[in-house]
PDB file of N, CA and C in Angstrom:
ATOM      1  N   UNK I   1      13.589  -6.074  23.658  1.00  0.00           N
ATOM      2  CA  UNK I   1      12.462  -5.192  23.725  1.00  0.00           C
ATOM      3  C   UNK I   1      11.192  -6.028  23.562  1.00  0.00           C
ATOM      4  N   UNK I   2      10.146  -5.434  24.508  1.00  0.00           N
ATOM      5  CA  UNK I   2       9.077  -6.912  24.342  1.00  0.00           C
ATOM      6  C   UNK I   2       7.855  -6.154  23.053  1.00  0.00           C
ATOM      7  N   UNK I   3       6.897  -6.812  22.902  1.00  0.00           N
ATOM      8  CA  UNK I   3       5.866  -6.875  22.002  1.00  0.00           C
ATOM      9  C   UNK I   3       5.356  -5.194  22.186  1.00  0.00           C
ATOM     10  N   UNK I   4       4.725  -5.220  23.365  1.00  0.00           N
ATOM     11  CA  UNK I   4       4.274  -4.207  23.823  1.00  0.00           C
ATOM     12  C   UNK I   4       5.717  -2.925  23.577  1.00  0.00           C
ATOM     13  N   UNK I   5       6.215  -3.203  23.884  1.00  0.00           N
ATOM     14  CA  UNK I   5       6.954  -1.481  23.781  1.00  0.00           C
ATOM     15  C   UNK I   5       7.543  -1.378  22.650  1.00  0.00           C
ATOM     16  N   UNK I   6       7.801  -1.841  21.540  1.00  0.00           N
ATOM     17  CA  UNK I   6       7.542  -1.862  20.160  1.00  0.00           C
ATOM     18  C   UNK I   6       6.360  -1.379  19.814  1.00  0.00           C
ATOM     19  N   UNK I   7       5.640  -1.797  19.947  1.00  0.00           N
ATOM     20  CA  UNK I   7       3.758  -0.897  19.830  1.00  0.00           C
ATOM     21  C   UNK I   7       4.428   0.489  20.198  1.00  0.00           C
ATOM     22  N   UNK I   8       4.777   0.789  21.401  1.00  0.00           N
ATOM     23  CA  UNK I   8       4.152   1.564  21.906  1.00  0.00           C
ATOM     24  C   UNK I   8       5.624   2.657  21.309  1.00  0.00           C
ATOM     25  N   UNK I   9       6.849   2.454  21.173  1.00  0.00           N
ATOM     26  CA  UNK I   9       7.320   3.117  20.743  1.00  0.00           C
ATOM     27  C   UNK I   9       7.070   3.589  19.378  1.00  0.00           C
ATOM     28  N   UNK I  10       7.138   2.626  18.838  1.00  0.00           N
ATOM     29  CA  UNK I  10       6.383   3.256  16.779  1.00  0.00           C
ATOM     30  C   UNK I  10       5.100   4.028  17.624  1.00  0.00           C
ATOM     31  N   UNK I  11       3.749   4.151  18.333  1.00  0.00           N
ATOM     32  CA  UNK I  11       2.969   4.814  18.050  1.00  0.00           C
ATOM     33  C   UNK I  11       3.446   6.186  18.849  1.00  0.00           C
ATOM     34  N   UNK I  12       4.272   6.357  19.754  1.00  0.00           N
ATOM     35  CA  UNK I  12       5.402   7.745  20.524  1.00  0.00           C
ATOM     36  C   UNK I  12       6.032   8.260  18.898  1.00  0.00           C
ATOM     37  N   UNK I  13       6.635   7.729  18.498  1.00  0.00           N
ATOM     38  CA  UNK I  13       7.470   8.201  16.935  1.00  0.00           C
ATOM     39  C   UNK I  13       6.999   8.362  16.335  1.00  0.00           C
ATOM     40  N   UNK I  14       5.728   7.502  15.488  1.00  0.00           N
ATOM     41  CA  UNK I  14       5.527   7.519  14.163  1.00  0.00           C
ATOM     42  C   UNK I  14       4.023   7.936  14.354  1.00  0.00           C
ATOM     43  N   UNK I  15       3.348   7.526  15.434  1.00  0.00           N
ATOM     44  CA  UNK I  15       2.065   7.709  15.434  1.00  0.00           C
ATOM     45  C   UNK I  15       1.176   6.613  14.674  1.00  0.00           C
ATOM     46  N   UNK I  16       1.825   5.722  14.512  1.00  0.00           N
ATOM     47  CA  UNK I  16       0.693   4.482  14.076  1.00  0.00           C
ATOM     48  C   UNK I  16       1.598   3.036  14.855  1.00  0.00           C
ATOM     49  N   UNK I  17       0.917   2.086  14.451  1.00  0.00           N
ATOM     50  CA  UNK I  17       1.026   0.958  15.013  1.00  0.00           C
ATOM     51  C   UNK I  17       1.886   0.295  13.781  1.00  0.00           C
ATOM     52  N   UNK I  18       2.874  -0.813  14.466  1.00  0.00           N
ATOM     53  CA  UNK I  18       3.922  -1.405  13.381  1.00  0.00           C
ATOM     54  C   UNK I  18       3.446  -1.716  12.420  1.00  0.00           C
ATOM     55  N   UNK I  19       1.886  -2.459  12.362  1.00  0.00           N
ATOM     56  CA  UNK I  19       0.764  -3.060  11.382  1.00  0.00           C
ATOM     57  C   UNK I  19       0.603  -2.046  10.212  1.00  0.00           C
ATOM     58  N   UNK I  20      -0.049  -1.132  11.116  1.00  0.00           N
ATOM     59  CA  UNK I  20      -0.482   0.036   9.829  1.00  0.00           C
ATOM     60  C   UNK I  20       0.776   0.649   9.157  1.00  0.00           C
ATOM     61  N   UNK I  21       2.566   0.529   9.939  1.00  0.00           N
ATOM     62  CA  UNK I  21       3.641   1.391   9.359  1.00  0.00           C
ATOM     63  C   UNK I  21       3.523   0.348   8.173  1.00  0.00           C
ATOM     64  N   UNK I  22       3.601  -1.041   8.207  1.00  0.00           N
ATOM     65  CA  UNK I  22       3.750  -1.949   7.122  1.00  0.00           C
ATOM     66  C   UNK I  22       2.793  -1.614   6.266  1.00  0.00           C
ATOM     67  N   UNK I  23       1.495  -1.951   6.385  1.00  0.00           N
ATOM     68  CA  UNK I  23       0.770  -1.399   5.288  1.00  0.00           C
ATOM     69  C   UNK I  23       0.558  -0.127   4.485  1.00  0.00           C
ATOM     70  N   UNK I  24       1.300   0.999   5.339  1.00  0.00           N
ATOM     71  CA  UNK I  24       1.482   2.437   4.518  1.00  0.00           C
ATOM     72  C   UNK I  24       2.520   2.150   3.839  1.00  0.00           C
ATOM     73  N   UNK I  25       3.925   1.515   4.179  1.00  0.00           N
ATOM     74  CA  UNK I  25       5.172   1.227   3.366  1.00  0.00           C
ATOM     75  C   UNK I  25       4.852   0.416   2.263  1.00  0.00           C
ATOM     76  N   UNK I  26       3.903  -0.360   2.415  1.00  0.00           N
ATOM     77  CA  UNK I  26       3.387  -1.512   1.210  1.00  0.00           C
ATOM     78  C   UNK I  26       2.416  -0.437  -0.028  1.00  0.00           C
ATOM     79  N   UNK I  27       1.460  -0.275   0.466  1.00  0.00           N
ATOM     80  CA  UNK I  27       0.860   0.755  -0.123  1.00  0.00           C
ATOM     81  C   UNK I  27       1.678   1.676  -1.362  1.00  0.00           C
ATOM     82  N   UNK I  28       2.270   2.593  -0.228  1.00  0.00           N
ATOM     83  CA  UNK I  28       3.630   3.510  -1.310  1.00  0.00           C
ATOM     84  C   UNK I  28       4.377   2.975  -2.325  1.00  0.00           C
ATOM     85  N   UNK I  29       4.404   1.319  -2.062  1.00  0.00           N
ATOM     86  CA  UNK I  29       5.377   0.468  -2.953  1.00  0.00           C
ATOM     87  C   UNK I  29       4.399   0.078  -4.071  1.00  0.00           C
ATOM     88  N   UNK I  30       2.925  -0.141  -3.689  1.00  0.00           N
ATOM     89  CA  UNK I  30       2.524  -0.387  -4.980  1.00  0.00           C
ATOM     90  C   UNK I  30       2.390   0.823  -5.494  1.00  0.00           C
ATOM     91  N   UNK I  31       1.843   2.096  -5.082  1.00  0.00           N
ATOM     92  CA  UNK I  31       1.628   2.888  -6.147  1.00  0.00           C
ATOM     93  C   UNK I  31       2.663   3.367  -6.891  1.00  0.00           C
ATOM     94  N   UNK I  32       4.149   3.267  -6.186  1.00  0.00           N
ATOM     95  CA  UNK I  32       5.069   3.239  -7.311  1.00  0.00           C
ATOM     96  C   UNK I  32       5.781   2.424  -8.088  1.00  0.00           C
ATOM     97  N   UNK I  33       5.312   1.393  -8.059  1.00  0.00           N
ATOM     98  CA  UNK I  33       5.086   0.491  -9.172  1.00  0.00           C
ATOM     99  C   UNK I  33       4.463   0.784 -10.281  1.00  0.00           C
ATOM    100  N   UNK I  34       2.838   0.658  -9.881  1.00  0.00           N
ATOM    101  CA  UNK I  34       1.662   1.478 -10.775  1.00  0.00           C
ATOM    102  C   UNK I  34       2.371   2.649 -11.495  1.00  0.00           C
ATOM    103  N   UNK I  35       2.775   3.477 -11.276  1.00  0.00           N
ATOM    104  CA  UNK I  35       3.236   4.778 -11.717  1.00  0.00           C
ATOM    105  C   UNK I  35       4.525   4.384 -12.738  1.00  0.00           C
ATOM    106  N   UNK I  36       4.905   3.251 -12.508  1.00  0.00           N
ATOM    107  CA  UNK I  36       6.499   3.179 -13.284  1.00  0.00           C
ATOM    108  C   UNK I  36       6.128   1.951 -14.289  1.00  0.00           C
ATOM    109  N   UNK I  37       5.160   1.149 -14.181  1.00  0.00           N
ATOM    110  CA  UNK I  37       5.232  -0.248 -15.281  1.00  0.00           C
ATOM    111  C   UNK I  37       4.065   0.571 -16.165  1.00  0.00           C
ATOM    112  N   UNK I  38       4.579  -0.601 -17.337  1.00  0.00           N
ATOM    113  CA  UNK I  38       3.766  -0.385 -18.744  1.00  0.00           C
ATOM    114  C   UNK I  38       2.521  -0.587 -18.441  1.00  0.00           C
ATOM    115  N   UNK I  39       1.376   0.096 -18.409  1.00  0.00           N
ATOM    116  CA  UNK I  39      -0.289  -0.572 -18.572  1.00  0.00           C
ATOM    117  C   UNK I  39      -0.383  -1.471 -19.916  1.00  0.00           C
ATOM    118  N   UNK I  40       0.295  -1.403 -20.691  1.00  0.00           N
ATOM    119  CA  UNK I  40       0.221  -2.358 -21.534  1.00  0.00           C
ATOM    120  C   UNK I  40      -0.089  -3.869 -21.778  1.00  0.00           C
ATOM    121  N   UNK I  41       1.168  -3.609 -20.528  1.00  0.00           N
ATOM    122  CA  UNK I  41       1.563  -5.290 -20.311  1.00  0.00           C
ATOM    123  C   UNK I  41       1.624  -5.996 -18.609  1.00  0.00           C
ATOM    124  N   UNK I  42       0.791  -4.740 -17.507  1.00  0.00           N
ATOM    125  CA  UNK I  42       0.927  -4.936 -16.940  1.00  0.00           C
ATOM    126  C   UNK I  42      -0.369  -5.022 -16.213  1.00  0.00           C
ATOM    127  N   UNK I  43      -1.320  -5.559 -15.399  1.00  0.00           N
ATOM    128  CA  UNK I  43      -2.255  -5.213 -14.558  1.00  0.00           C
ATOM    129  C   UNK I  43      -2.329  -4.931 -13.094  1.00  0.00           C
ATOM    130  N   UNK I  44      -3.256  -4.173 -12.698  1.00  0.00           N
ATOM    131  CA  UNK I  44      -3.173  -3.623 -11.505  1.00  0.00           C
ATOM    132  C   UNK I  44      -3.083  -4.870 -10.740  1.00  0.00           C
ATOM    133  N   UNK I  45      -3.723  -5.954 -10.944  1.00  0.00           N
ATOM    134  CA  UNK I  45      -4.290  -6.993 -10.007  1.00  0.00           C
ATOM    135  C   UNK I  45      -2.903  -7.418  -9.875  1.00  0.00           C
ATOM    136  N   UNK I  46      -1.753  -7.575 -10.676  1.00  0.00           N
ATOM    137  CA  UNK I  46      -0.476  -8.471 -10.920  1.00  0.00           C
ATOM    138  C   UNK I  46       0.267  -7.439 -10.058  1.00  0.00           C
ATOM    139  N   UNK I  47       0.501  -6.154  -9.866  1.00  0.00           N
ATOM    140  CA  UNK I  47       0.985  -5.379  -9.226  1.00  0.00           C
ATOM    141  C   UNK I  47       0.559  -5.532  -8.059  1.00  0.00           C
ATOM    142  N   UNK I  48      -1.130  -5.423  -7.512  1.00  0.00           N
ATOM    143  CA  UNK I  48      -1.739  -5.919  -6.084  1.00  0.00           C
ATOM    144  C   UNK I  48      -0.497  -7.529  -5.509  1.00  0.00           C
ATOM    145  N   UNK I  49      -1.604  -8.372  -6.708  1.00  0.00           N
ATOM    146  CA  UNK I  49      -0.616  -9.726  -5.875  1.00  0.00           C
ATOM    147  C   UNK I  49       1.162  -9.461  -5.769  1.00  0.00           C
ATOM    148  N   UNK I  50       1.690  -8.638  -6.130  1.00  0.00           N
ATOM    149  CA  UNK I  50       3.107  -8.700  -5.965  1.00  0.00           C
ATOM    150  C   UNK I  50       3.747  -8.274  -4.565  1.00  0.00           C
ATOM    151  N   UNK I  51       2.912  -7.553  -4.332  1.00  0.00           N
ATOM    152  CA  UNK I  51       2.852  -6.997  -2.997  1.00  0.00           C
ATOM    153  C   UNK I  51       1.946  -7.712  -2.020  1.00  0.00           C
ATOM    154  N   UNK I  52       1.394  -8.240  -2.185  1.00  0.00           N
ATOM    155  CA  UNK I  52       0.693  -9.434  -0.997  1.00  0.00           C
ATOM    156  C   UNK I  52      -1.046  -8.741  -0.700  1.00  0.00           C
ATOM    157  N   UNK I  53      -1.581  -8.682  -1.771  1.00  0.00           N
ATOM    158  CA  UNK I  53      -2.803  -7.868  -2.142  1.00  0.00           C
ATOM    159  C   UNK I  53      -3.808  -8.930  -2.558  1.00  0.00           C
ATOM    160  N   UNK I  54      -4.295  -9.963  -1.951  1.00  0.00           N
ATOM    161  CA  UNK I  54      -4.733 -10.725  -2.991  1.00  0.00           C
ATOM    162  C   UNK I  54      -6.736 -10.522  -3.027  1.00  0.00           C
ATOM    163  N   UNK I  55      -7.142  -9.944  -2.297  1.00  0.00           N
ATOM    164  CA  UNK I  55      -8.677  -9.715  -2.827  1.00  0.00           C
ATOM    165  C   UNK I  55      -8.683  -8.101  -3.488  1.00  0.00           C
ATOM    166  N   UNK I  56      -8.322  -8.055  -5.197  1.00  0.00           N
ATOM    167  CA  UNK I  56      -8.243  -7.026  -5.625  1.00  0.00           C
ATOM    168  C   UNK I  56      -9.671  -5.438  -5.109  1.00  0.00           C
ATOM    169  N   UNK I  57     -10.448  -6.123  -5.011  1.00  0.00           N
ATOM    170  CA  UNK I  57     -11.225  -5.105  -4.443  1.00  0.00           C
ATOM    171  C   UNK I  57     -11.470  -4.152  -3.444  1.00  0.00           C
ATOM    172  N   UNK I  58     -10.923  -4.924  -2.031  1.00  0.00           N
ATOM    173  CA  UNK I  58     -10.704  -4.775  -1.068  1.00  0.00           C
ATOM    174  C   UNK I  58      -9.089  -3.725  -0.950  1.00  0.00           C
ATOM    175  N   UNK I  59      -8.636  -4.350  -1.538  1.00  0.00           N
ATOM    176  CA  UNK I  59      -7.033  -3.116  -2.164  1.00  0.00           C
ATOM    177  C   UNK I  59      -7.683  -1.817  -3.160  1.00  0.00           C
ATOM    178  N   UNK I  60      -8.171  -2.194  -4.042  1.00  0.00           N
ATOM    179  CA  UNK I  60      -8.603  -0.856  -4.913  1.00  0.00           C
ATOM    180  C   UNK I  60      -9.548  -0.070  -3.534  1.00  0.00           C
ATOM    181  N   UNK I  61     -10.001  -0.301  -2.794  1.00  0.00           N
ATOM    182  CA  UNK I  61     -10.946   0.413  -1.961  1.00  0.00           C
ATOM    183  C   UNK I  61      -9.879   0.981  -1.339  1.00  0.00           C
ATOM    184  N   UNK I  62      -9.156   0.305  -0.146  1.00  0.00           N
ATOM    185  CA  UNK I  62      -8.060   1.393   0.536  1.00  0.00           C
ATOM    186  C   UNK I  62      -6.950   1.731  -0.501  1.00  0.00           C
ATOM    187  N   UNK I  63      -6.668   1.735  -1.313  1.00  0.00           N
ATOM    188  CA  UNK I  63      -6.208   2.497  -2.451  1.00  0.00           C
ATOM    189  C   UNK I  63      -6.353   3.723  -2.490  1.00  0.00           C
ATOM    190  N   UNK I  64      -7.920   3.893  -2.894  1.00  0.00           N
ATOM    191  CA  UNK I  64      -8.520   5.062  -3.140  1.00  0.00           C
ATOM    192  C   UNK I  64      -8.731   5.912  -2.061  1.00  0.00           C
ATOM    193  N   UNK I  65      -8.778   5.066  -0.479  1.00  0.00           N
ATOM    194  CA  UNK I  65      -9.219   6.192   0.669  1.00  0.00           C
ATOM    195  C   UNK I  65      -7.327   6.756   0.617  1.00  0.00           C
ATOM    196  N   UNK I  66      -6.613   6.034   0.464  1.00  0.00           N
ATOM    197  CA  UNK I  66      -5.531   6.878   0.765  1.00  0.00           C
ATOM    198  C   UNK I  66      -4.607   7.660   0.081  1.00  0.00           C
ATOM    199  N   UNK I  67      -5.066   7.229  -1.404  1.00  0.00           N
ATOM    200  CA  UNK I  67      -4.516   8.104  -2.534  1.00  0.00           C
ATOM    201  C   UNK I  67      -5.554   9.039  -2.985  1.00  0.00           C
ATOM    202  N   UNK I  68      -6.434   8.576  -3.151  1.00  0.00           N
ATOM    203  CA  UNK I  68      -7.765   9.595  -3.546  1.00  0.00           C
ATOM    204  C   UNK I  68      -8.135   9.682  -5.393  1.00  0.00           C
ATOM    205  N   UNK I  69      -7.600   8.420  -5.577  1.00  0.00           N
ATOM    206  CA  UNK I  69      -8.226   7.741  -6.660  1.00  0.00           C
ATOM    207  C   UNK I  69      -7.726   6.331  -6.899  1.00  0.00           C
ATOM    208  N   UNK I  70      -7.943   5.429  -8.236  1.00  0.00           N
ATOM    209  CA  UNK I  70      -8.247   4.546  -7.917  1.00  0.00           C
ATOM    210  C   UNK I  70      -7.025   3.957  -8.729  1.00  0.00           C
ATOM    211  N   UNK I  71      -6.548   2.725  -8.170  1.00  0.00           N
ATOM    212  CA  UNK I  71      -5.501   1.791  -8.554  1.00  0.00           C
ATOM    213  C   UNK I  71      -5.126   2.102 -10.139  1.00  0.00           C
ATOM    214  N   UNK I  72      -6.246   2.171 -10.894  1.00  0.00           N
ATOM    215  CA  UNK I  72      -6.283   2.049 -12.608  1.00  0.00           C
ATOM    216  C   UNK I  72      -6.076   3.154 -12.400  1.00  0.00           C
ATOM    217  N   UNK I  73      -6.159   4.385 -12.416  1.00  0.00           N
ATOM    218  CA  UNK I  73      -5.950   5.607 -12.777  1.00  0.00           C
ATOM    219  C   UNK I  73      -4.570   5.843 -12.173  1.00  0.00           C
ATOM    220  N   UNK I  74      -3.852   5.668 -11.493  1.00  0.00           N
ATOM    221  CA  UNK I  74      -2.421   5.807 -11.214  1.00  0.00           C
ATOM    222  C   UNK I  74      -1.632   4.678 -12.432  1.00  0.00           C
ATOM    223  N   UNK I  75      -2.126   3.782 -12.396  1.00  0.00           N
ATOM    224  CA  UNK I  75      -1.591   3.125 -13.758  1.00  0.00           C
ATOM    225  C   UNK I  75      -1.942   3.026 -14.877  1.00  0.00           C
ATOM    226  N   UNK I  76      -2.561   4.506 -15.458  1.00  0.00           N
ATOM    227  CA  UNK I  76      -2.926   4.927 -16.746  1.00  0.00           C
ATOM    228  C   UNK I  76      -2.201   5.811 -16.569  1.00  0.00           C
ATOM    229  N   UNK I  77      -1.691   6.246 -15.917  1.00  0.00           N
ATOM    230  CA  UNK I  77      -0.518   7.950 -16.020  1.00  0.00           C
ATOM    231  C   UNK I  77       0.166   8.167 -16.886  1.00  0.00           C
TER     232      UNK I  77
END
């Protein structure tokens, strides 16, 4: 199957592009992380880099457009 019809099938199925399926699957993985580790002993930024997040700001921003609050507040729960 070539480049192109991979595109084009995920956006027929899923409605996004393989890029963005990865980054929604990544996404979901950190916030349930966030939701399950200790804030104690854990930071958002260490949860970002675990997942391949490394300009924490730029992650807390699409964070928030797609959860609808912000990295720290899912890992204060």
């Amino acid at each position: 199957m070539s480049t192109r019809s991979t595109q084009e099938a995920f956006q027929r199925m899923l409605g996004v592009t393989p890029m963005q399926y990865v980054q929604q699957h990544r996404m979901e993985r950190v916030r349930a992380d966030l939701l399950e580790v200790d804030p104690a002993t854990t930071t958002v930024a260490q949860v970002a880099r675990r997942w391949g997040y490394l300009h924490v700001g730029r992650f807390s921003g699409a964070y928030r457009a797609r959860f609808g609050e912000f990295p720290r507040d899912s890992l204060h729960r």
